[in-house]
Amino acid sequence: LRGSGPKRYLGVDIGGTKVIAGVGDADCRLESRVLRKTRFDSGGEVALRNVLAAAQEAVSAASAAKIEAIGISCGGPLDPERGRILRTPNLTGWDGLPVVSIFEKEFSAKAYLDNDANVAALGEAVRGAGRGKKSFAYFTVSTGIGGGFVTQGELFRGSTGNASEFGHQTILPDGPMCGCGNRGCLEALASGKSIARRAKELLRSGNTPSQSLMLDLVSGEIDSLTAKDVAKAARAGDRIAQSVWEEAAGHLGLGVANIINILNPERVIIGGGVAKAGLLLFGPVRRVAAQRALPDLARSVDIVRAGLRDDSGVVGAVRLAVLKSSGG
Amino acid sequence: LRGSGPKRYLGVDIGGTKVIAGVGDADCRLESRVLRKTRFDSGGEVALRNVLAAAQEAVSAASAAKIEAIGISCGGPLDPERGRILRTPNLTGWDGLPVVSIFEKEFSAKAYLDNDANVAALGEAVRGAGRGKKSFAYFTVSTGIGGGFVTQGELFRGSTGNASEFGHQTILPDGPMCGCGNRGCLEALASGKSIARRAKELLRSGNTPSQSLMLDLVSGEIDSLTAKDVAKAARAGDRIAQSVWEEAAGHLGLGVANIINILNPERVIIGGGVAKAGLLLFGPVRRVAAQRALPDLARSVDIVRAGLRDDSGVVGAVRLAVLKSSGG
């Protein structure tokens, strides 16, 4: 009989460009998984319809009629207590949206909200590269840079629930402005957005050769250049792209070294779109982190890619639902 | 009857220039307190005699004949498991010294060793500025810069016991060399040693006026200049001293902001010799930390001086003895 089996949980990982929804069991094994474009460029209502449709589809494809609880992951800032989105840059038109109560009505189950980096860290803890580790620090490197720290199997949240803002450590006091209002944050130096910005600056400055491969990749439309294009050009031997990439990855390595010295994790896990560059990223990150972290600490940690790849968030959202609905 | 009363614990805080020993009860209230110069300049054996004499005196002055357990605090690196000093820079001649077994024989009680910043944080947690706080980050700023993080009443130690190296976060990638082998660590920019070094550099460079007050304070012997002299001269209006001090305190504020963003503590506590400068230090530290930390996090934290002043270490050493001997 549908609905009489083991408990099922809905996880929804909402991003600026796509949403991934999935239904999993109490061990966070996914039974269904649906990916859709969110289309925030068509407005907040369209995006909300797409998000709910993806969640409905994931529920329909799963074996249980009844959802026990719902976990929702979004980029911050959020208000997890009140279940609302705040001024999140990439979720245009969702300012103040009571996403938790919308989901609760739609699926007749209790819903819980947390920020994307925390949720992805939960996913890596339960079914990814963090399994069995005493502690690990999770970096998500995509448009921005977020962090999550799991120790003794639990997310470390800090005194007001805002800990692990790894992307907002200052690592270059007079560096570029960051979206947070500070200068020289790691996010302003090594995020996907910063990598693209730096490459565009160099392409527009007079001092660089006009035949960069990056220009070919975007058919001359410098504005549309992304970190992915920079990675592709760097791999193909483009010197400007290589220098931009090396510099950004080096900054990330420095930020990772700081986290190693402060948190002494058994492992550092890096996820998010920029981690898809693989060794192009991990090579310099590992080298710089080993140079800069204290030797004893550097020896006792490894730096690896997120085990669940694109699914750290949706699995983590299922985990959030499991934990919260059981009082965790 | 002596020895039949409540339990008594010996705490010993061993530094490069002085040792403070004390006997306290299970609530870490000190019943005796003895301060002596260690005299490492006269060799490791002399220093060990002074340390043991201070401890004996503290025990004699206390009401209990029997010591339940002993806590020992030293600058790192140490081997807490084997109870040995390692290559600690300021404890000349103690390389490899089995300080734990020496104390255990001398006082017929079990002894426990931990690094000075961790121990001082324990002291602040139990009887200092950390009492009743959900979490706090402790910075000790003296010759070097150490850190300790207490959350839910317990010291956070990390996966291999080496967490909270706040002084070895890189905050200026191309900055001055640090004793650890890295460049631009907070310790290389804002410790007492770094403040003195920077002031000496400026006094020796041709570009500065020859009539700095700092020269008067050390009777022209630039080599003997300390951070305390720099603070005194800055307070008296000396421009070079003020610029050196402002720069160092600003770096410390940046390092504090990073810790706020990463650990989200309810309080930041600063102790150690440099904290004696009071507002001259705390003014710029608070200003820069508020500018650089994320607004939500900056609002929910305060930055204060260690409540136990010079006694964070000895009280923390008593606490270490209490915790460890009761299986904590």
XYZ file of C-alpha atoms in Angstrom:
656
model
C 0.000 0.000 0.000
C 1.347 3.447 -0.882
C 1.977 5.536 2.234
C 2.249 2.666 4.639
C 5.936 1.953 3.940
C 9.029 3.493 5.484
C 9.184 7.265 5.896
C 9.987 9.498 2.929
C 11.506 12.996 2.962
C 11.495 15.727 0.316
C 14.666 17.720 -0.294
C 14.746 20.840 -2.466
C 17.953 22.625 -3.418
C 17.071 26.000 -4.930
C 19.707 27.915 -6.873
C 19.757 30.994 -9.069
C 19.730 29.001 -12.301
C 18.360 25.570 -11.356
C 16.473 23.630 -8.730
C 17.069 20.001 -7.808
C 14.299 18.232 -5.904
C 14.426 14.681 -4.614
C 12.673 12.266 -2.309
C 14.787 10.089 -0.047
C 14.504 7.686 2.842
C 15.718 8.206 6.392
C 19.229 7.212 5.267
C 19.082 9.939 2.605
C 19.151 7.514 -0.300
C 17.389 9.285 -3.171
C 14.434 7.485 -4.715
C 13.648 10.245 -7.178
C 15.512 13.281 -8.480
C 14.242 16.098 -10.679
C 16.258 18.980 -12.120
C 14.632 22.073 -13.615
C 15.740 25.546 -14.648
C 14.365 28.055 -12.143
C 14.102 30.969 -14.613
C 14.370 33.768 -12.108
C 14.993 35.972 -15.157
C 11.270 35.547 -15.936
C 10.317 36.778 -12.454
C 9.862 35.408 -8.955
C 6.419 33.866 -9.640
C 7.634 31.859 -12.593
C 10.594 30.659 -10.558
C 8.359 29.639 -7.667
C 6.106 27.666 -10.058
C 9.168 25.873 -11.463
C 10.467 25.058 -8.007
C 7.108 23.683 -6.846
C 6.668 21.734 -10.076
C 10.065 20.093 -9.650
C 9.158 19.148 -6.068
C 5.759 17.763 -7.158
C 7.407 15.703 -9.866
C 9.942 14.300 -7.401
C 7.136 13.334 -5.028
C 5.081 11.729 -7.806
C 8.063 9.671 -8.907
C 8.660 8.351 -5.385
C 7.030 5.331 -3.782
C 5.347 7.055 -0.841
C 2.223 9.175 -1.088
C 2.957 10.892 2.183
C 5.987 13.119 2.802
C 7.200 13.061 6.390
C 9.089 16.375 6.278
C 10.708 18.790 3.828
C 14.202 20.279 3.747
C 14.870 23.411 1.694
C 18.266 24.821 0.729
C 18.811 28.360 -0.597
C 21.652 30.823 -0.807
C 21.635 33.255 2.117
C 20.853 35.556 3.744
C 17.796 33.743 5.042
C 15.701 33.727 8.162
C 15.593 30.008 9.019
C 13.508 30.606 12.167
C 10.694 32.376 10.307
C 11.247 30.296 7.171
C 11.719 33.282 4.910
C 14.069 34.372 2.155
C 15.806 37.690 2.822
C 17.670 39.820 0.266
C 19.292 36.897 -1.533
C 21.089 38.309 -4.599
C 20.399 35.420 -7.005
C 16.762 34.739 -6.115
C 15.296 37.817 -7.789
C 11.760 38.655 -6.697
C 11.803 36.373 -3.665
C 12.613 39.058 -1.122
C 10.655 38.158 2.016
C 9.070 35.050 0.455
C 7.744 32.691 3.185
C 9.099 29.661 1.364
C 8.649 27.335 4.349
C 4.906 27.986 4.771
C 4.365 27.747 0.992
C 5.916 24.276 0.975
C 4.094 23.246 4.139
C 0.724 24.080 2.556
C 1.608 22.464 -0.753
C 2.793 19.155 0.694
C 1.029 19.015 4.076
C 4.276 18.385 5.907
C 6.586 20.389 8.118
C 9.357 22.202 6.237
C 12.799 23.458 7.317
C 15.064 26.006 5.658
C 18.835 26.455 5.824
C 21.565 28.053 3.736
C 23.075 26.181 0.805
C 26.565 25.697 2.204
C 25.309 24.281 5.506
C 22.901 21.966 3.719
C 25.489 20.741 1.219
C 27.854 20.021 4.135
C 25.091 17.908 5.701
C 24.779 16.005 2.435
C 28.522 15.366 2.258
C 28.469 14.249 5.913
C 25.788 11.624 5.401
C 26.526 10.251 1.926
C 29.517 12.114 0.497
C 33.216 12.739 1.116
C 32.612 13.564 4.785
C 31.357 10.110 5.793
C 33.211 8.688 8.778
C 35.377 11.785 9.233
C 35.833 13.193 12.747
C 35.384 16.639 11.257
C 35.487 18.353 7.904
C 35.294 21.863 6.481
C 33.131 22.214 3.376
C 33.716 25.033 0.867
C 31.195 25.693 -1.852
C 32.824 27.716 -4.615
C 30.376 28.918 -7.229
C 29.064 32.450 -7.857
C 30.053 33.184 -4.266
C 31.936 31.196 -1.630
C 30.129 29.622 1.315
C 31.215 27.294 4.070
C 30.011 24.641 6.456
C 31.816 22.863 9.273
C 30.776 19.429 10.513
C 32.308 18.049 13.693
C 31.327 14.831 15.462
C 28.654 14.340 12.821
C 26.941 17.642 13.530
C 26.853 20.970 11.778
C 28.644 23.644 13.787
C 26.342 26.687 13.801
C 27.955 29.204 16.143
C 26.305 31.320 18.796
C 23.675 32.895 16.507
C 23.568 30.329 13.684
C 25.856 32.257 11.328
C 29.179 30.447 11.636
C 31.445 29.198 8.830
C 31.403 32.220 6.536
C 34.654 31.000 4.992
C 34.163 33.210 1.925
C 34.241 36.360 4.017
C 37.626 35.970 5.616
C 39.789 38.917 4.573
C 42.918 37.605 2.886
C 44.079 40.730 1.036
C 43.400 43.818 3.196
C 43.464 46.251 0.254
C 41.948 43.811 -2.244
C 38.833 44.258 -4.401
C 35.462 45.201 -2.914
C 33.264 42.293 -1.885
C 29.472 42.206 -2.105
C 29.402 42.237 1.707
C 30.908 45.718 1.856
C 34.378 44.632 2.981
C 37.556 44.581 0.879
C 39.679 41.574 -0.007
C 37.346 38.793 1.129
C 38.166 35.345 -0.232
C 34.859 35.529 -2.141
C 36.027 38.701 -3.906
C 39.171 36.900 -5.070
C 38.354 33.269 -5.801
C 34.634 32.860 -6.509
C 33.364 32.121 -10.018
C 32.141 35.685 -10.296
C 35.546 37.088 -9.234
C 37.429 34.859 -11.651
C 35.227 36.074 -14.524
C 35.519 39.696 -13.378
C 39.311 39.556 -13.226
C 39.578 37.958 -16.675
C 37.273 40.606 -18.148
C 39.373 43.380 -16.583
C 42.519 41.972 -18.155
C 40.894 41.454 -21.554
C 39.691 45.064 -21.520
C 42.967 46.546 -20.327
C 45.334 47.655 -23.059
C 48.260 45.582 -21.775
C 47.126 42.141 -22.885
C 47.355 40.465 -26.285
C 44.143 40.832 -28.252
C 44.152 37.205 -29.411
C 43.223 35.512 -26.108
C 41.399 32.236 -26.543
C 38.815 33.513 -24.090
C 37.603 36.016 -26.677
C 37.014 33.170 -29.141
C 35.093 31.156 -26.549
C 32.584 33.975 -26.085
C 32.691 35.138 -29.738
C 34.111 38.472 -28.666
C 31.319 39.184 -26.171
C 33.474 39.853 -23.147
C 30.417 40.508 -20.958
C 29.263 36.917 -21.232
C 32.581 35.411 -20.083
C 32.291 32.930 -17.184
C 34.744 31.173 -14.868
C 34.085 28.026 -16.902
C 35.360 29.791 -20.036
C 38.452 30.913 -18.128
C 39.085 27.312 -17.027
C 38.644 26.020 -20.564
C 41.032 28.618 -22.002
C 43.576 27.986 -19.238
C 43.528 24.274 -19.991
C 44.058 25.021 -23.684
C 47.179 27.014 -22.845
C 45.889 30.601 -22.857
C 48.391 32.612 -20.788
C 46.018 35.283 -19.479
C 43.455 32.699 -18.478
C 46.152 30.658 -16.763
C 47.399 33.618 -14.762
C 43.863 34.563 -13.674
C 43.109 30.999 -12.709
C 46.392 30.420 -10.857
C 45.936 33.584 -8.857
C 42.360 32.745 -7.856
C 43.187 29.140 -6.974
C 46.153 30.352 -4.941
C 43.887 32.671 -2.980
C 41.529 29.769 -2.352
C 44.490 27.688 -1.139
C 45.370 30.458 1.284
C 41.785 30.591 2.564
C 41.802 26.814 2.955
C 45.095 27.015 4.914
C 43.537 29.512 7.309
C 40.580 27.220 7.914
C 42.953 24.300 8.501
C 44.880 26.316 11.114
C 41.701 27.480 12.833
C 39.493 24.369 12.720
C 42.043 21.516 12.386
C 39.625 19.442 10.277
C 40.405 15.891 9.206
C 39.347 16.788 5.675
C 38.573 19.810 3.513
C 35.863 19.236 0.905
C 35.365 21.621 -2.011
C 32.145 21.622 -3.995
C 30.217 24.044 -6.199
C 30.567 24.872 -9.877
C 34.195 26.017 -9.723
C 35.236 22.633 -8.237
C 34.308 21.087 -11.589
C 37.631 22.420 -12.897
C 39.190 19.422 -11.120
C 42.988 19.386 -10.861
C 43.222 22.819 -12.447
C 41.739 24.016 -9.155
C 42.872 21.353 -6.713
C 46.528 21.412 -7.825
C 47.253 25.007 -6.786
C 44.869 24.825 -3.808
C 46.691 21.813 -2.353
C 50.123 23.299 -3.064
C 49.412 26.672 -1.446
C 47.528 25.168 1.496
C 50.477 22.858 2.231
C 52.898 25.806 2.082
C 50.850 28.075 4.308
C 49.202 25.838 6.911
C 51.221 24.840 9.982
C 53.151 21.645 9.114
C 51.503 19.439 11.790
C 48.058 20.545 10.664
C 48.799 20.307 6.941
C 50.011 16.718 7.380
C 46.826 15.575 9.076
C 44.298 16.826 6.491
C 43.434 16.097 2.885
C 41.653 18.307 0.365
C 39.140 16.573 -1.883
C 36.244 17.273 -4.197
C 32.655 16.923 -2.997
C 31.640 13.285 -3.296
C 28.028 13.936 -4.318
C 28.976 16.446 -7.034
C 25.780 18.375 -7.952
C 23.690 16.455 -5.425
C 25.322 17.541 -2.139
C 22.502 20.083 -1.789
C 19.487 17.884 -2.496
C 20.815 15.007 -0.360
C 21.652 17.509 2.374
C 18.134 18.949 2.149
C 16.714 15.449 2.701
C 19.111 15.094 5.646
C 17.940 18.447 7.044
C 14.342 17.177 6.896
C 15.289 13.920 8.633
C 17.283 15.661 11.386
C 14.844 18.470 12.085
C 11.729 16.308 12.058
C 13.356 13.968 14.565
C 14.227 16.904 16.811
C 17.872 17.334 15.738
C 42.986 18.108 59.876
C 45.178 18.958 56.890
C 44.495 16.707 53.927
C 41.055 15.608 54.988
C 39.223 18.636 53.516
C 37.907 19.271 50.025
C 40.107 18.431 47.044
C 42.929 20.761 46.036
C 44.525 21.168 42.609
C 47.883 22.649 41.596
C 48.073 24.861 38.520
C 51.374 25.990 37.006
C 51.604 28.543 34.199
C 55.146 28.488 32.803
C 56.312 31.353 30.593
C 59.614 32.476 29.136
C 60.165 35.147 31.789
C 57.977 34.109 34.731
C 56.047 31.247 36.275
C 52.806 31.586 38.239
C 51.830 28.624 40.421
C 48.663 28.353 42.474
C 46.534 25.904 44.389
C 42.790 26.019 43.913
C 39.633 24.129 44.764
C 37.347 22.256 42.384
C 35.687 25.583 41.471
C 39.118 26.973 40.557
C 39.148 29.527 43.343
C 42.817 30.166 44.131
C 43.904 29.624 47.718
C 47.538 30.440 47.060
C 49.448 32.135 44.257
C 53.188 32.428 43.754
C 55.002 34.351 41.020
C 58.693 33.847 40.259
C 61.083 34.756 37.478
C 61.955 31.626 35.538
C 65.466 32.773 34.482
C 65.744 30.665 31.356
C 68.683 32.952 30.506
C 70.599 31.116 33.238
C 69.866 27.735 31.643
C 67.153 25.105 31.619
C 68.135 23.576 34.983
C 67.941 26.867 36.829
C 64.559 27.549 35.244
C 63.255 24.120 36.238
C 64.385 24.685 39.843
C 62.560 28.036 39.882
C 59.400 26.512 38.457
C 59.378 23.656 40.985
C 60.170 26.038 43.852
C 57.216 28.250 42.903
C 54.947 25.204 42.808
C 56.239 23.950 46.199
C 55.665 27.361 47.722
C 52.104 27.477 46.363
C 51.398 24.039 47.824
C 52.918 24.959 51.215
C 50.786 28.096 51.366
C 47.583 26.150 50.693
C 45.393 24.400 53.242
C 45.656 20.859 51.872
C 48.687 18.635 52.278
C 47.598 16.441 49.390
C 47.282 17.617 45.802
C 44.595 15.817 43.805
C 45.982 16.611 40.341
C 48.263 19.062 38.539
C 47.654 21.197 35.453
C 50.619 22.630 33.540
C 50.521 25.359 30.900
C 53.403 26.093 28.504
C 53.841 27.729 25.148
C 53.766 25.196 22.312
C 54.714 23.122 20.492
C 54.201 20.428 23.114
C 53.377 16.763 23.197
C 50.433 16.676 25.636
C 50.010 12.893 25.258
C 53.592 12.100 26.305
C 53.740 15.094 28.634
C 56.841 16.571 27.033
C 58.041 19.962 25.895
C 59.050 20.087 22.228
C 61.085 22.827 20.536
C 59.409 25.699 22.372
C 61.281 28.896 21.416
C 61.073 30.688 24.793
C 61.815 27.717 27.074
C 65.532 27.460 26.298
C 67.126 24.189 27.341
C 63.812 22.366 27.871
C 63.746 20.619 24.518
C 62.252 17.167 25.166
C 61.836 17.776 28.913
C 59.301 15.286 30.400
C 57.690 18.014 32.476
C 54.618 15.916 33.336
C 56.559 13.030 34.881
C 58.846 15.467 36.747
C 55.802 17.074 38.378
C 54.143 13.725 39.033
C 57.209 12.495 40.968
C 57.623 15.767 42.836
C 54.011 16.043 44.036
C 52.795 12.415 43.944
C 49.787 13.352 41.814
C 48.764 12.926 38.217
C 49.769 15.856 35.967
C 48.356 17.152 32.654
C 49.970 19.446 30.087
C 48.398 21.765 27.525
C 49.398 24.837 25.536
C 49.133 28.279 27.104
C 46.360 29.668 24.901
C 44.093 26.651 25.449
C 44.705 26.727 29.184
C 44.115 30.472 29.482
C 40.847 30.043 27.566
C 39.813 27.403 30.129
C 40.600 29.888 32.903
C 38.515 32.609 31.240
C 35.686 30.099 30.758
C 35.487 29.119 34.401
C 36.243 32.361 36.257
C 36.909 35.087 33.689
C 35.225 36.986 30.858
C 33.934 33.784 29.253
C 31.638 32.769 32.116
C 28.099 32.069 30.981
C 28.880 32.676 27.302
C 27.580 30.189 24.715
C 30.946 30.405 23.023
C 33.988 32.644 22.961
C 37.236 32.966 21.049
C 40.288 33.740 23.180
C 43.346 35.482 21.721
C 46.544 35.677 23.702
C 48.723 38.441 22.293
C 52.184 38.514 23.807
C 55.517 37.520 22.243
C 53.479 35.439 19.804
C 49.725 35.106 19.187
C 47.828 32.020 20.294
C 44.165 31.120 20.340
C 41.587 29.017 22.094
C 37.914 28.462 21.313
C 35.388 27.440 23.938
C 31.911 26.358 22.898
C 29.209 24.942 25.148
C 31.658 25.154 28.033
C 34.249 22.967 26.357
C 37.529 23.642 24.641
C 37.309 22.941 20.921
C 40.412 20.913 20.042
C 39.991 19.869 16.416
C 40.610 16.482 14.845
C 44.232 16.149 16.068
C 44.195 18.533 19.022
C 45.776 21.461 17.167
C 42.836 23.760 16.446
C 42.568 27.504 17.081
C 45.919 28.661 15.750
C 44.477 32.150 15.318
C 47.965 33.674 15.122
C 48.817 31.685 12.028
C 46.045 32.841 9.749
C 47.604 34.564 6.739
C 46.246 38.087 6.505
C 48.857 39.693 4.246
C 49.987 37.167 1.596
C 53.290 38.947 0.867
C 53.814 40.147 4.440
C 56.814 39.573 6.705
C 58.162 36.091 7.443
C 56.657 34.348 10.447
C 58.506 32.004 12.785
C 56.348 29.182 11.413
C 57.877 29.495 7.949
C 54.888 31.171 6.318
C 54.586 34.815 5.280
C 52.095 37.382 6.563
C 50.661 35.473 9.518
C 48.769 37.574 12.049
C 51.536 36.725 14.531
C 54.134 38.259 12.198
C 52.133 41.507 12.112
C 50.527 42.090 15.492
C 52.405 40.180 18.218
C 54.529 42.001 20.778
C 57.650 40.815 19.001
C 56.376 42.076 15.626
C 55.416 45.457 17.048
C 58.913 45.870 18.495
C 60.539 44.648 15.273
C 58.589 47.077 13.119
C 59.380 50.019 15.393
C 63.086 49.105 15.355
C 63.050 48.928 11.551
C 61.545 52.401 11.317
C 63.929 53.873 13.889
C 66.880 52.456 11.965
C 65.648 53.534 8.534
C 66.870 56.906 7.399
C 63.387 58.282 6.720
C 62.266 58.892 10.278
C 63.025 61.770 12.609
C 65.909 60.990 14.948
C 64.152 62.434 17.995
C 61.528 59.704 18.532
C 60.447 59.341 22.149
C 61.068 55.614 21.789
C 64.823 56.293 21.641
C 64.613 58.150 24.952
C 62.661 55.324 26.562
C 65.443 52.843 25.805
C 68.288 55.367 26.249
C 69.216 54.987 22.595
C 69.578 51.188 22.793
C 67.260 50.306 19.936
C 67.856 46.582 20.439
C 66.157 46.603 23.816
C 62.939 48.241 22.558
C 59.737 46.340 23.462
C 56.065 46.606 22.458
C 55.470 48.153 25.885
C 57.858 50.983 25.003
C 56.061 51.483 21.698
C 52.714 51.699 23.531
C 54.125 54.192 26.053
C 55.561 56.391 23.308
C 52.357 56.185 21.264
C 50.344 57.316 24.271
C 52.725 60.224 24.768
C 52.112 61.369 21.201
C 55.103 59.933 19.338
C 54.085 59.759 15.685
C 56.213 56.798 14.621
C 55.105 54.781 17.642
C 51.479 55.672 16.917
C 51.708 54.554 13.299
C 53.367 51.260 14.270
C 50.786 50.645 16.954
C 47.786 51.577 14.786
C 48.949 49.308 12.011
C 49.491 46.322 14.325
C 46.183 46.822 16.144
C 44.421 47.130 12.780
C 45.895 43.801 11.683
C 44.707 42.258 14.930
C 41.223 43.686 14.275
C 41.259 42.049 10.863
C 42.287 38.711 12.380
C 39.527 39.062 14.966
C 36.984 39.810 12.199
C 37.994 36.610 10.399
C 37.494 34.577 13.560
C 34.100 36.213 14.094
C 33.030 35.270 10.550
C 34.295 31.713 10.914
C 33.324 30.838 14.501
C 30.419 33.232 15.212
C 31.391 33.493 18.898
C 29.280 35.377 21.414
C 32.426 37.102 22.678
C 36.056 37.650 21.725
C 38.450 37.845 24.674
C 41.964 39.241 24.296
C 44.633 38.545 26.908
C 48.416 38.454 27.050
C 50.932 41.228 27.621
C 49.910 43.355 24.631
C 46.308 43.518 25.943
C 47.659 45.611 28.836
C 47.734 48.537 26.406
C 43.976 48.773 27.033
C 42.031 51.131 24.776
C 45.130 51.882 22.724
C 44.721 48.293 21.497
C 40.995 47.706 21.879
C 39.967 50.944 20.135
C 41.412 50.085 16.706
C 40.689 46.357 17.126
C 36.981 47.008 17.728
C 36.777 49.570 14.915
C 38.425 47.350 12.287
C 36.595 44.205 13.386
C 33.249 46.019 13.084
C 34.168 47.257 9.592
C 35.348 43.911 8.311
C 33.122 41.280 9.929
C 29.737 40.568 8.354
C 27.181 43.000 9.879
C 24.952 40.299 11.441
C 27.952 38.654 13.051
C 29.604 41.896 14.161
C 26.396 42.965 15.915
C 26.145 39.796 17.958
C 29.651 39.797 19.472
C 31.675 41.957 21.841
C 35.435 42.235 22.190
C 36.757 42.487 25.733
C 39.928 42.147 27.761
C 40.663 38.921 29.649
C 38.864 39.073 32.983
C 41.596 37.316 34.975
C 44.401 39.522 33.622
C 47.722 37.742 34.398
C 45.950 34.824 36.079
C 44.012 33.315 33.133
C 46.829 30.783 32.800
C 47.185 29.657 36.404
C 43.410 29.452 36.942
C 43.099 27.596 33.632
C 45.842 25.182 34.719
C 43.849 24.425 37.879
C 40.784 23.925 35.664
C 42.759 21.577 33.398
C 43.689 19.510 36.458
C 40.054 19.402 37.651
C 38.693 18.443 34.216
C 41.315 15.842 33.336
C 41.345 14.142 36.740
C 37.574 13.776 36.572
C 37.828 12.225 33.102
C 37.014 15.367 31.050
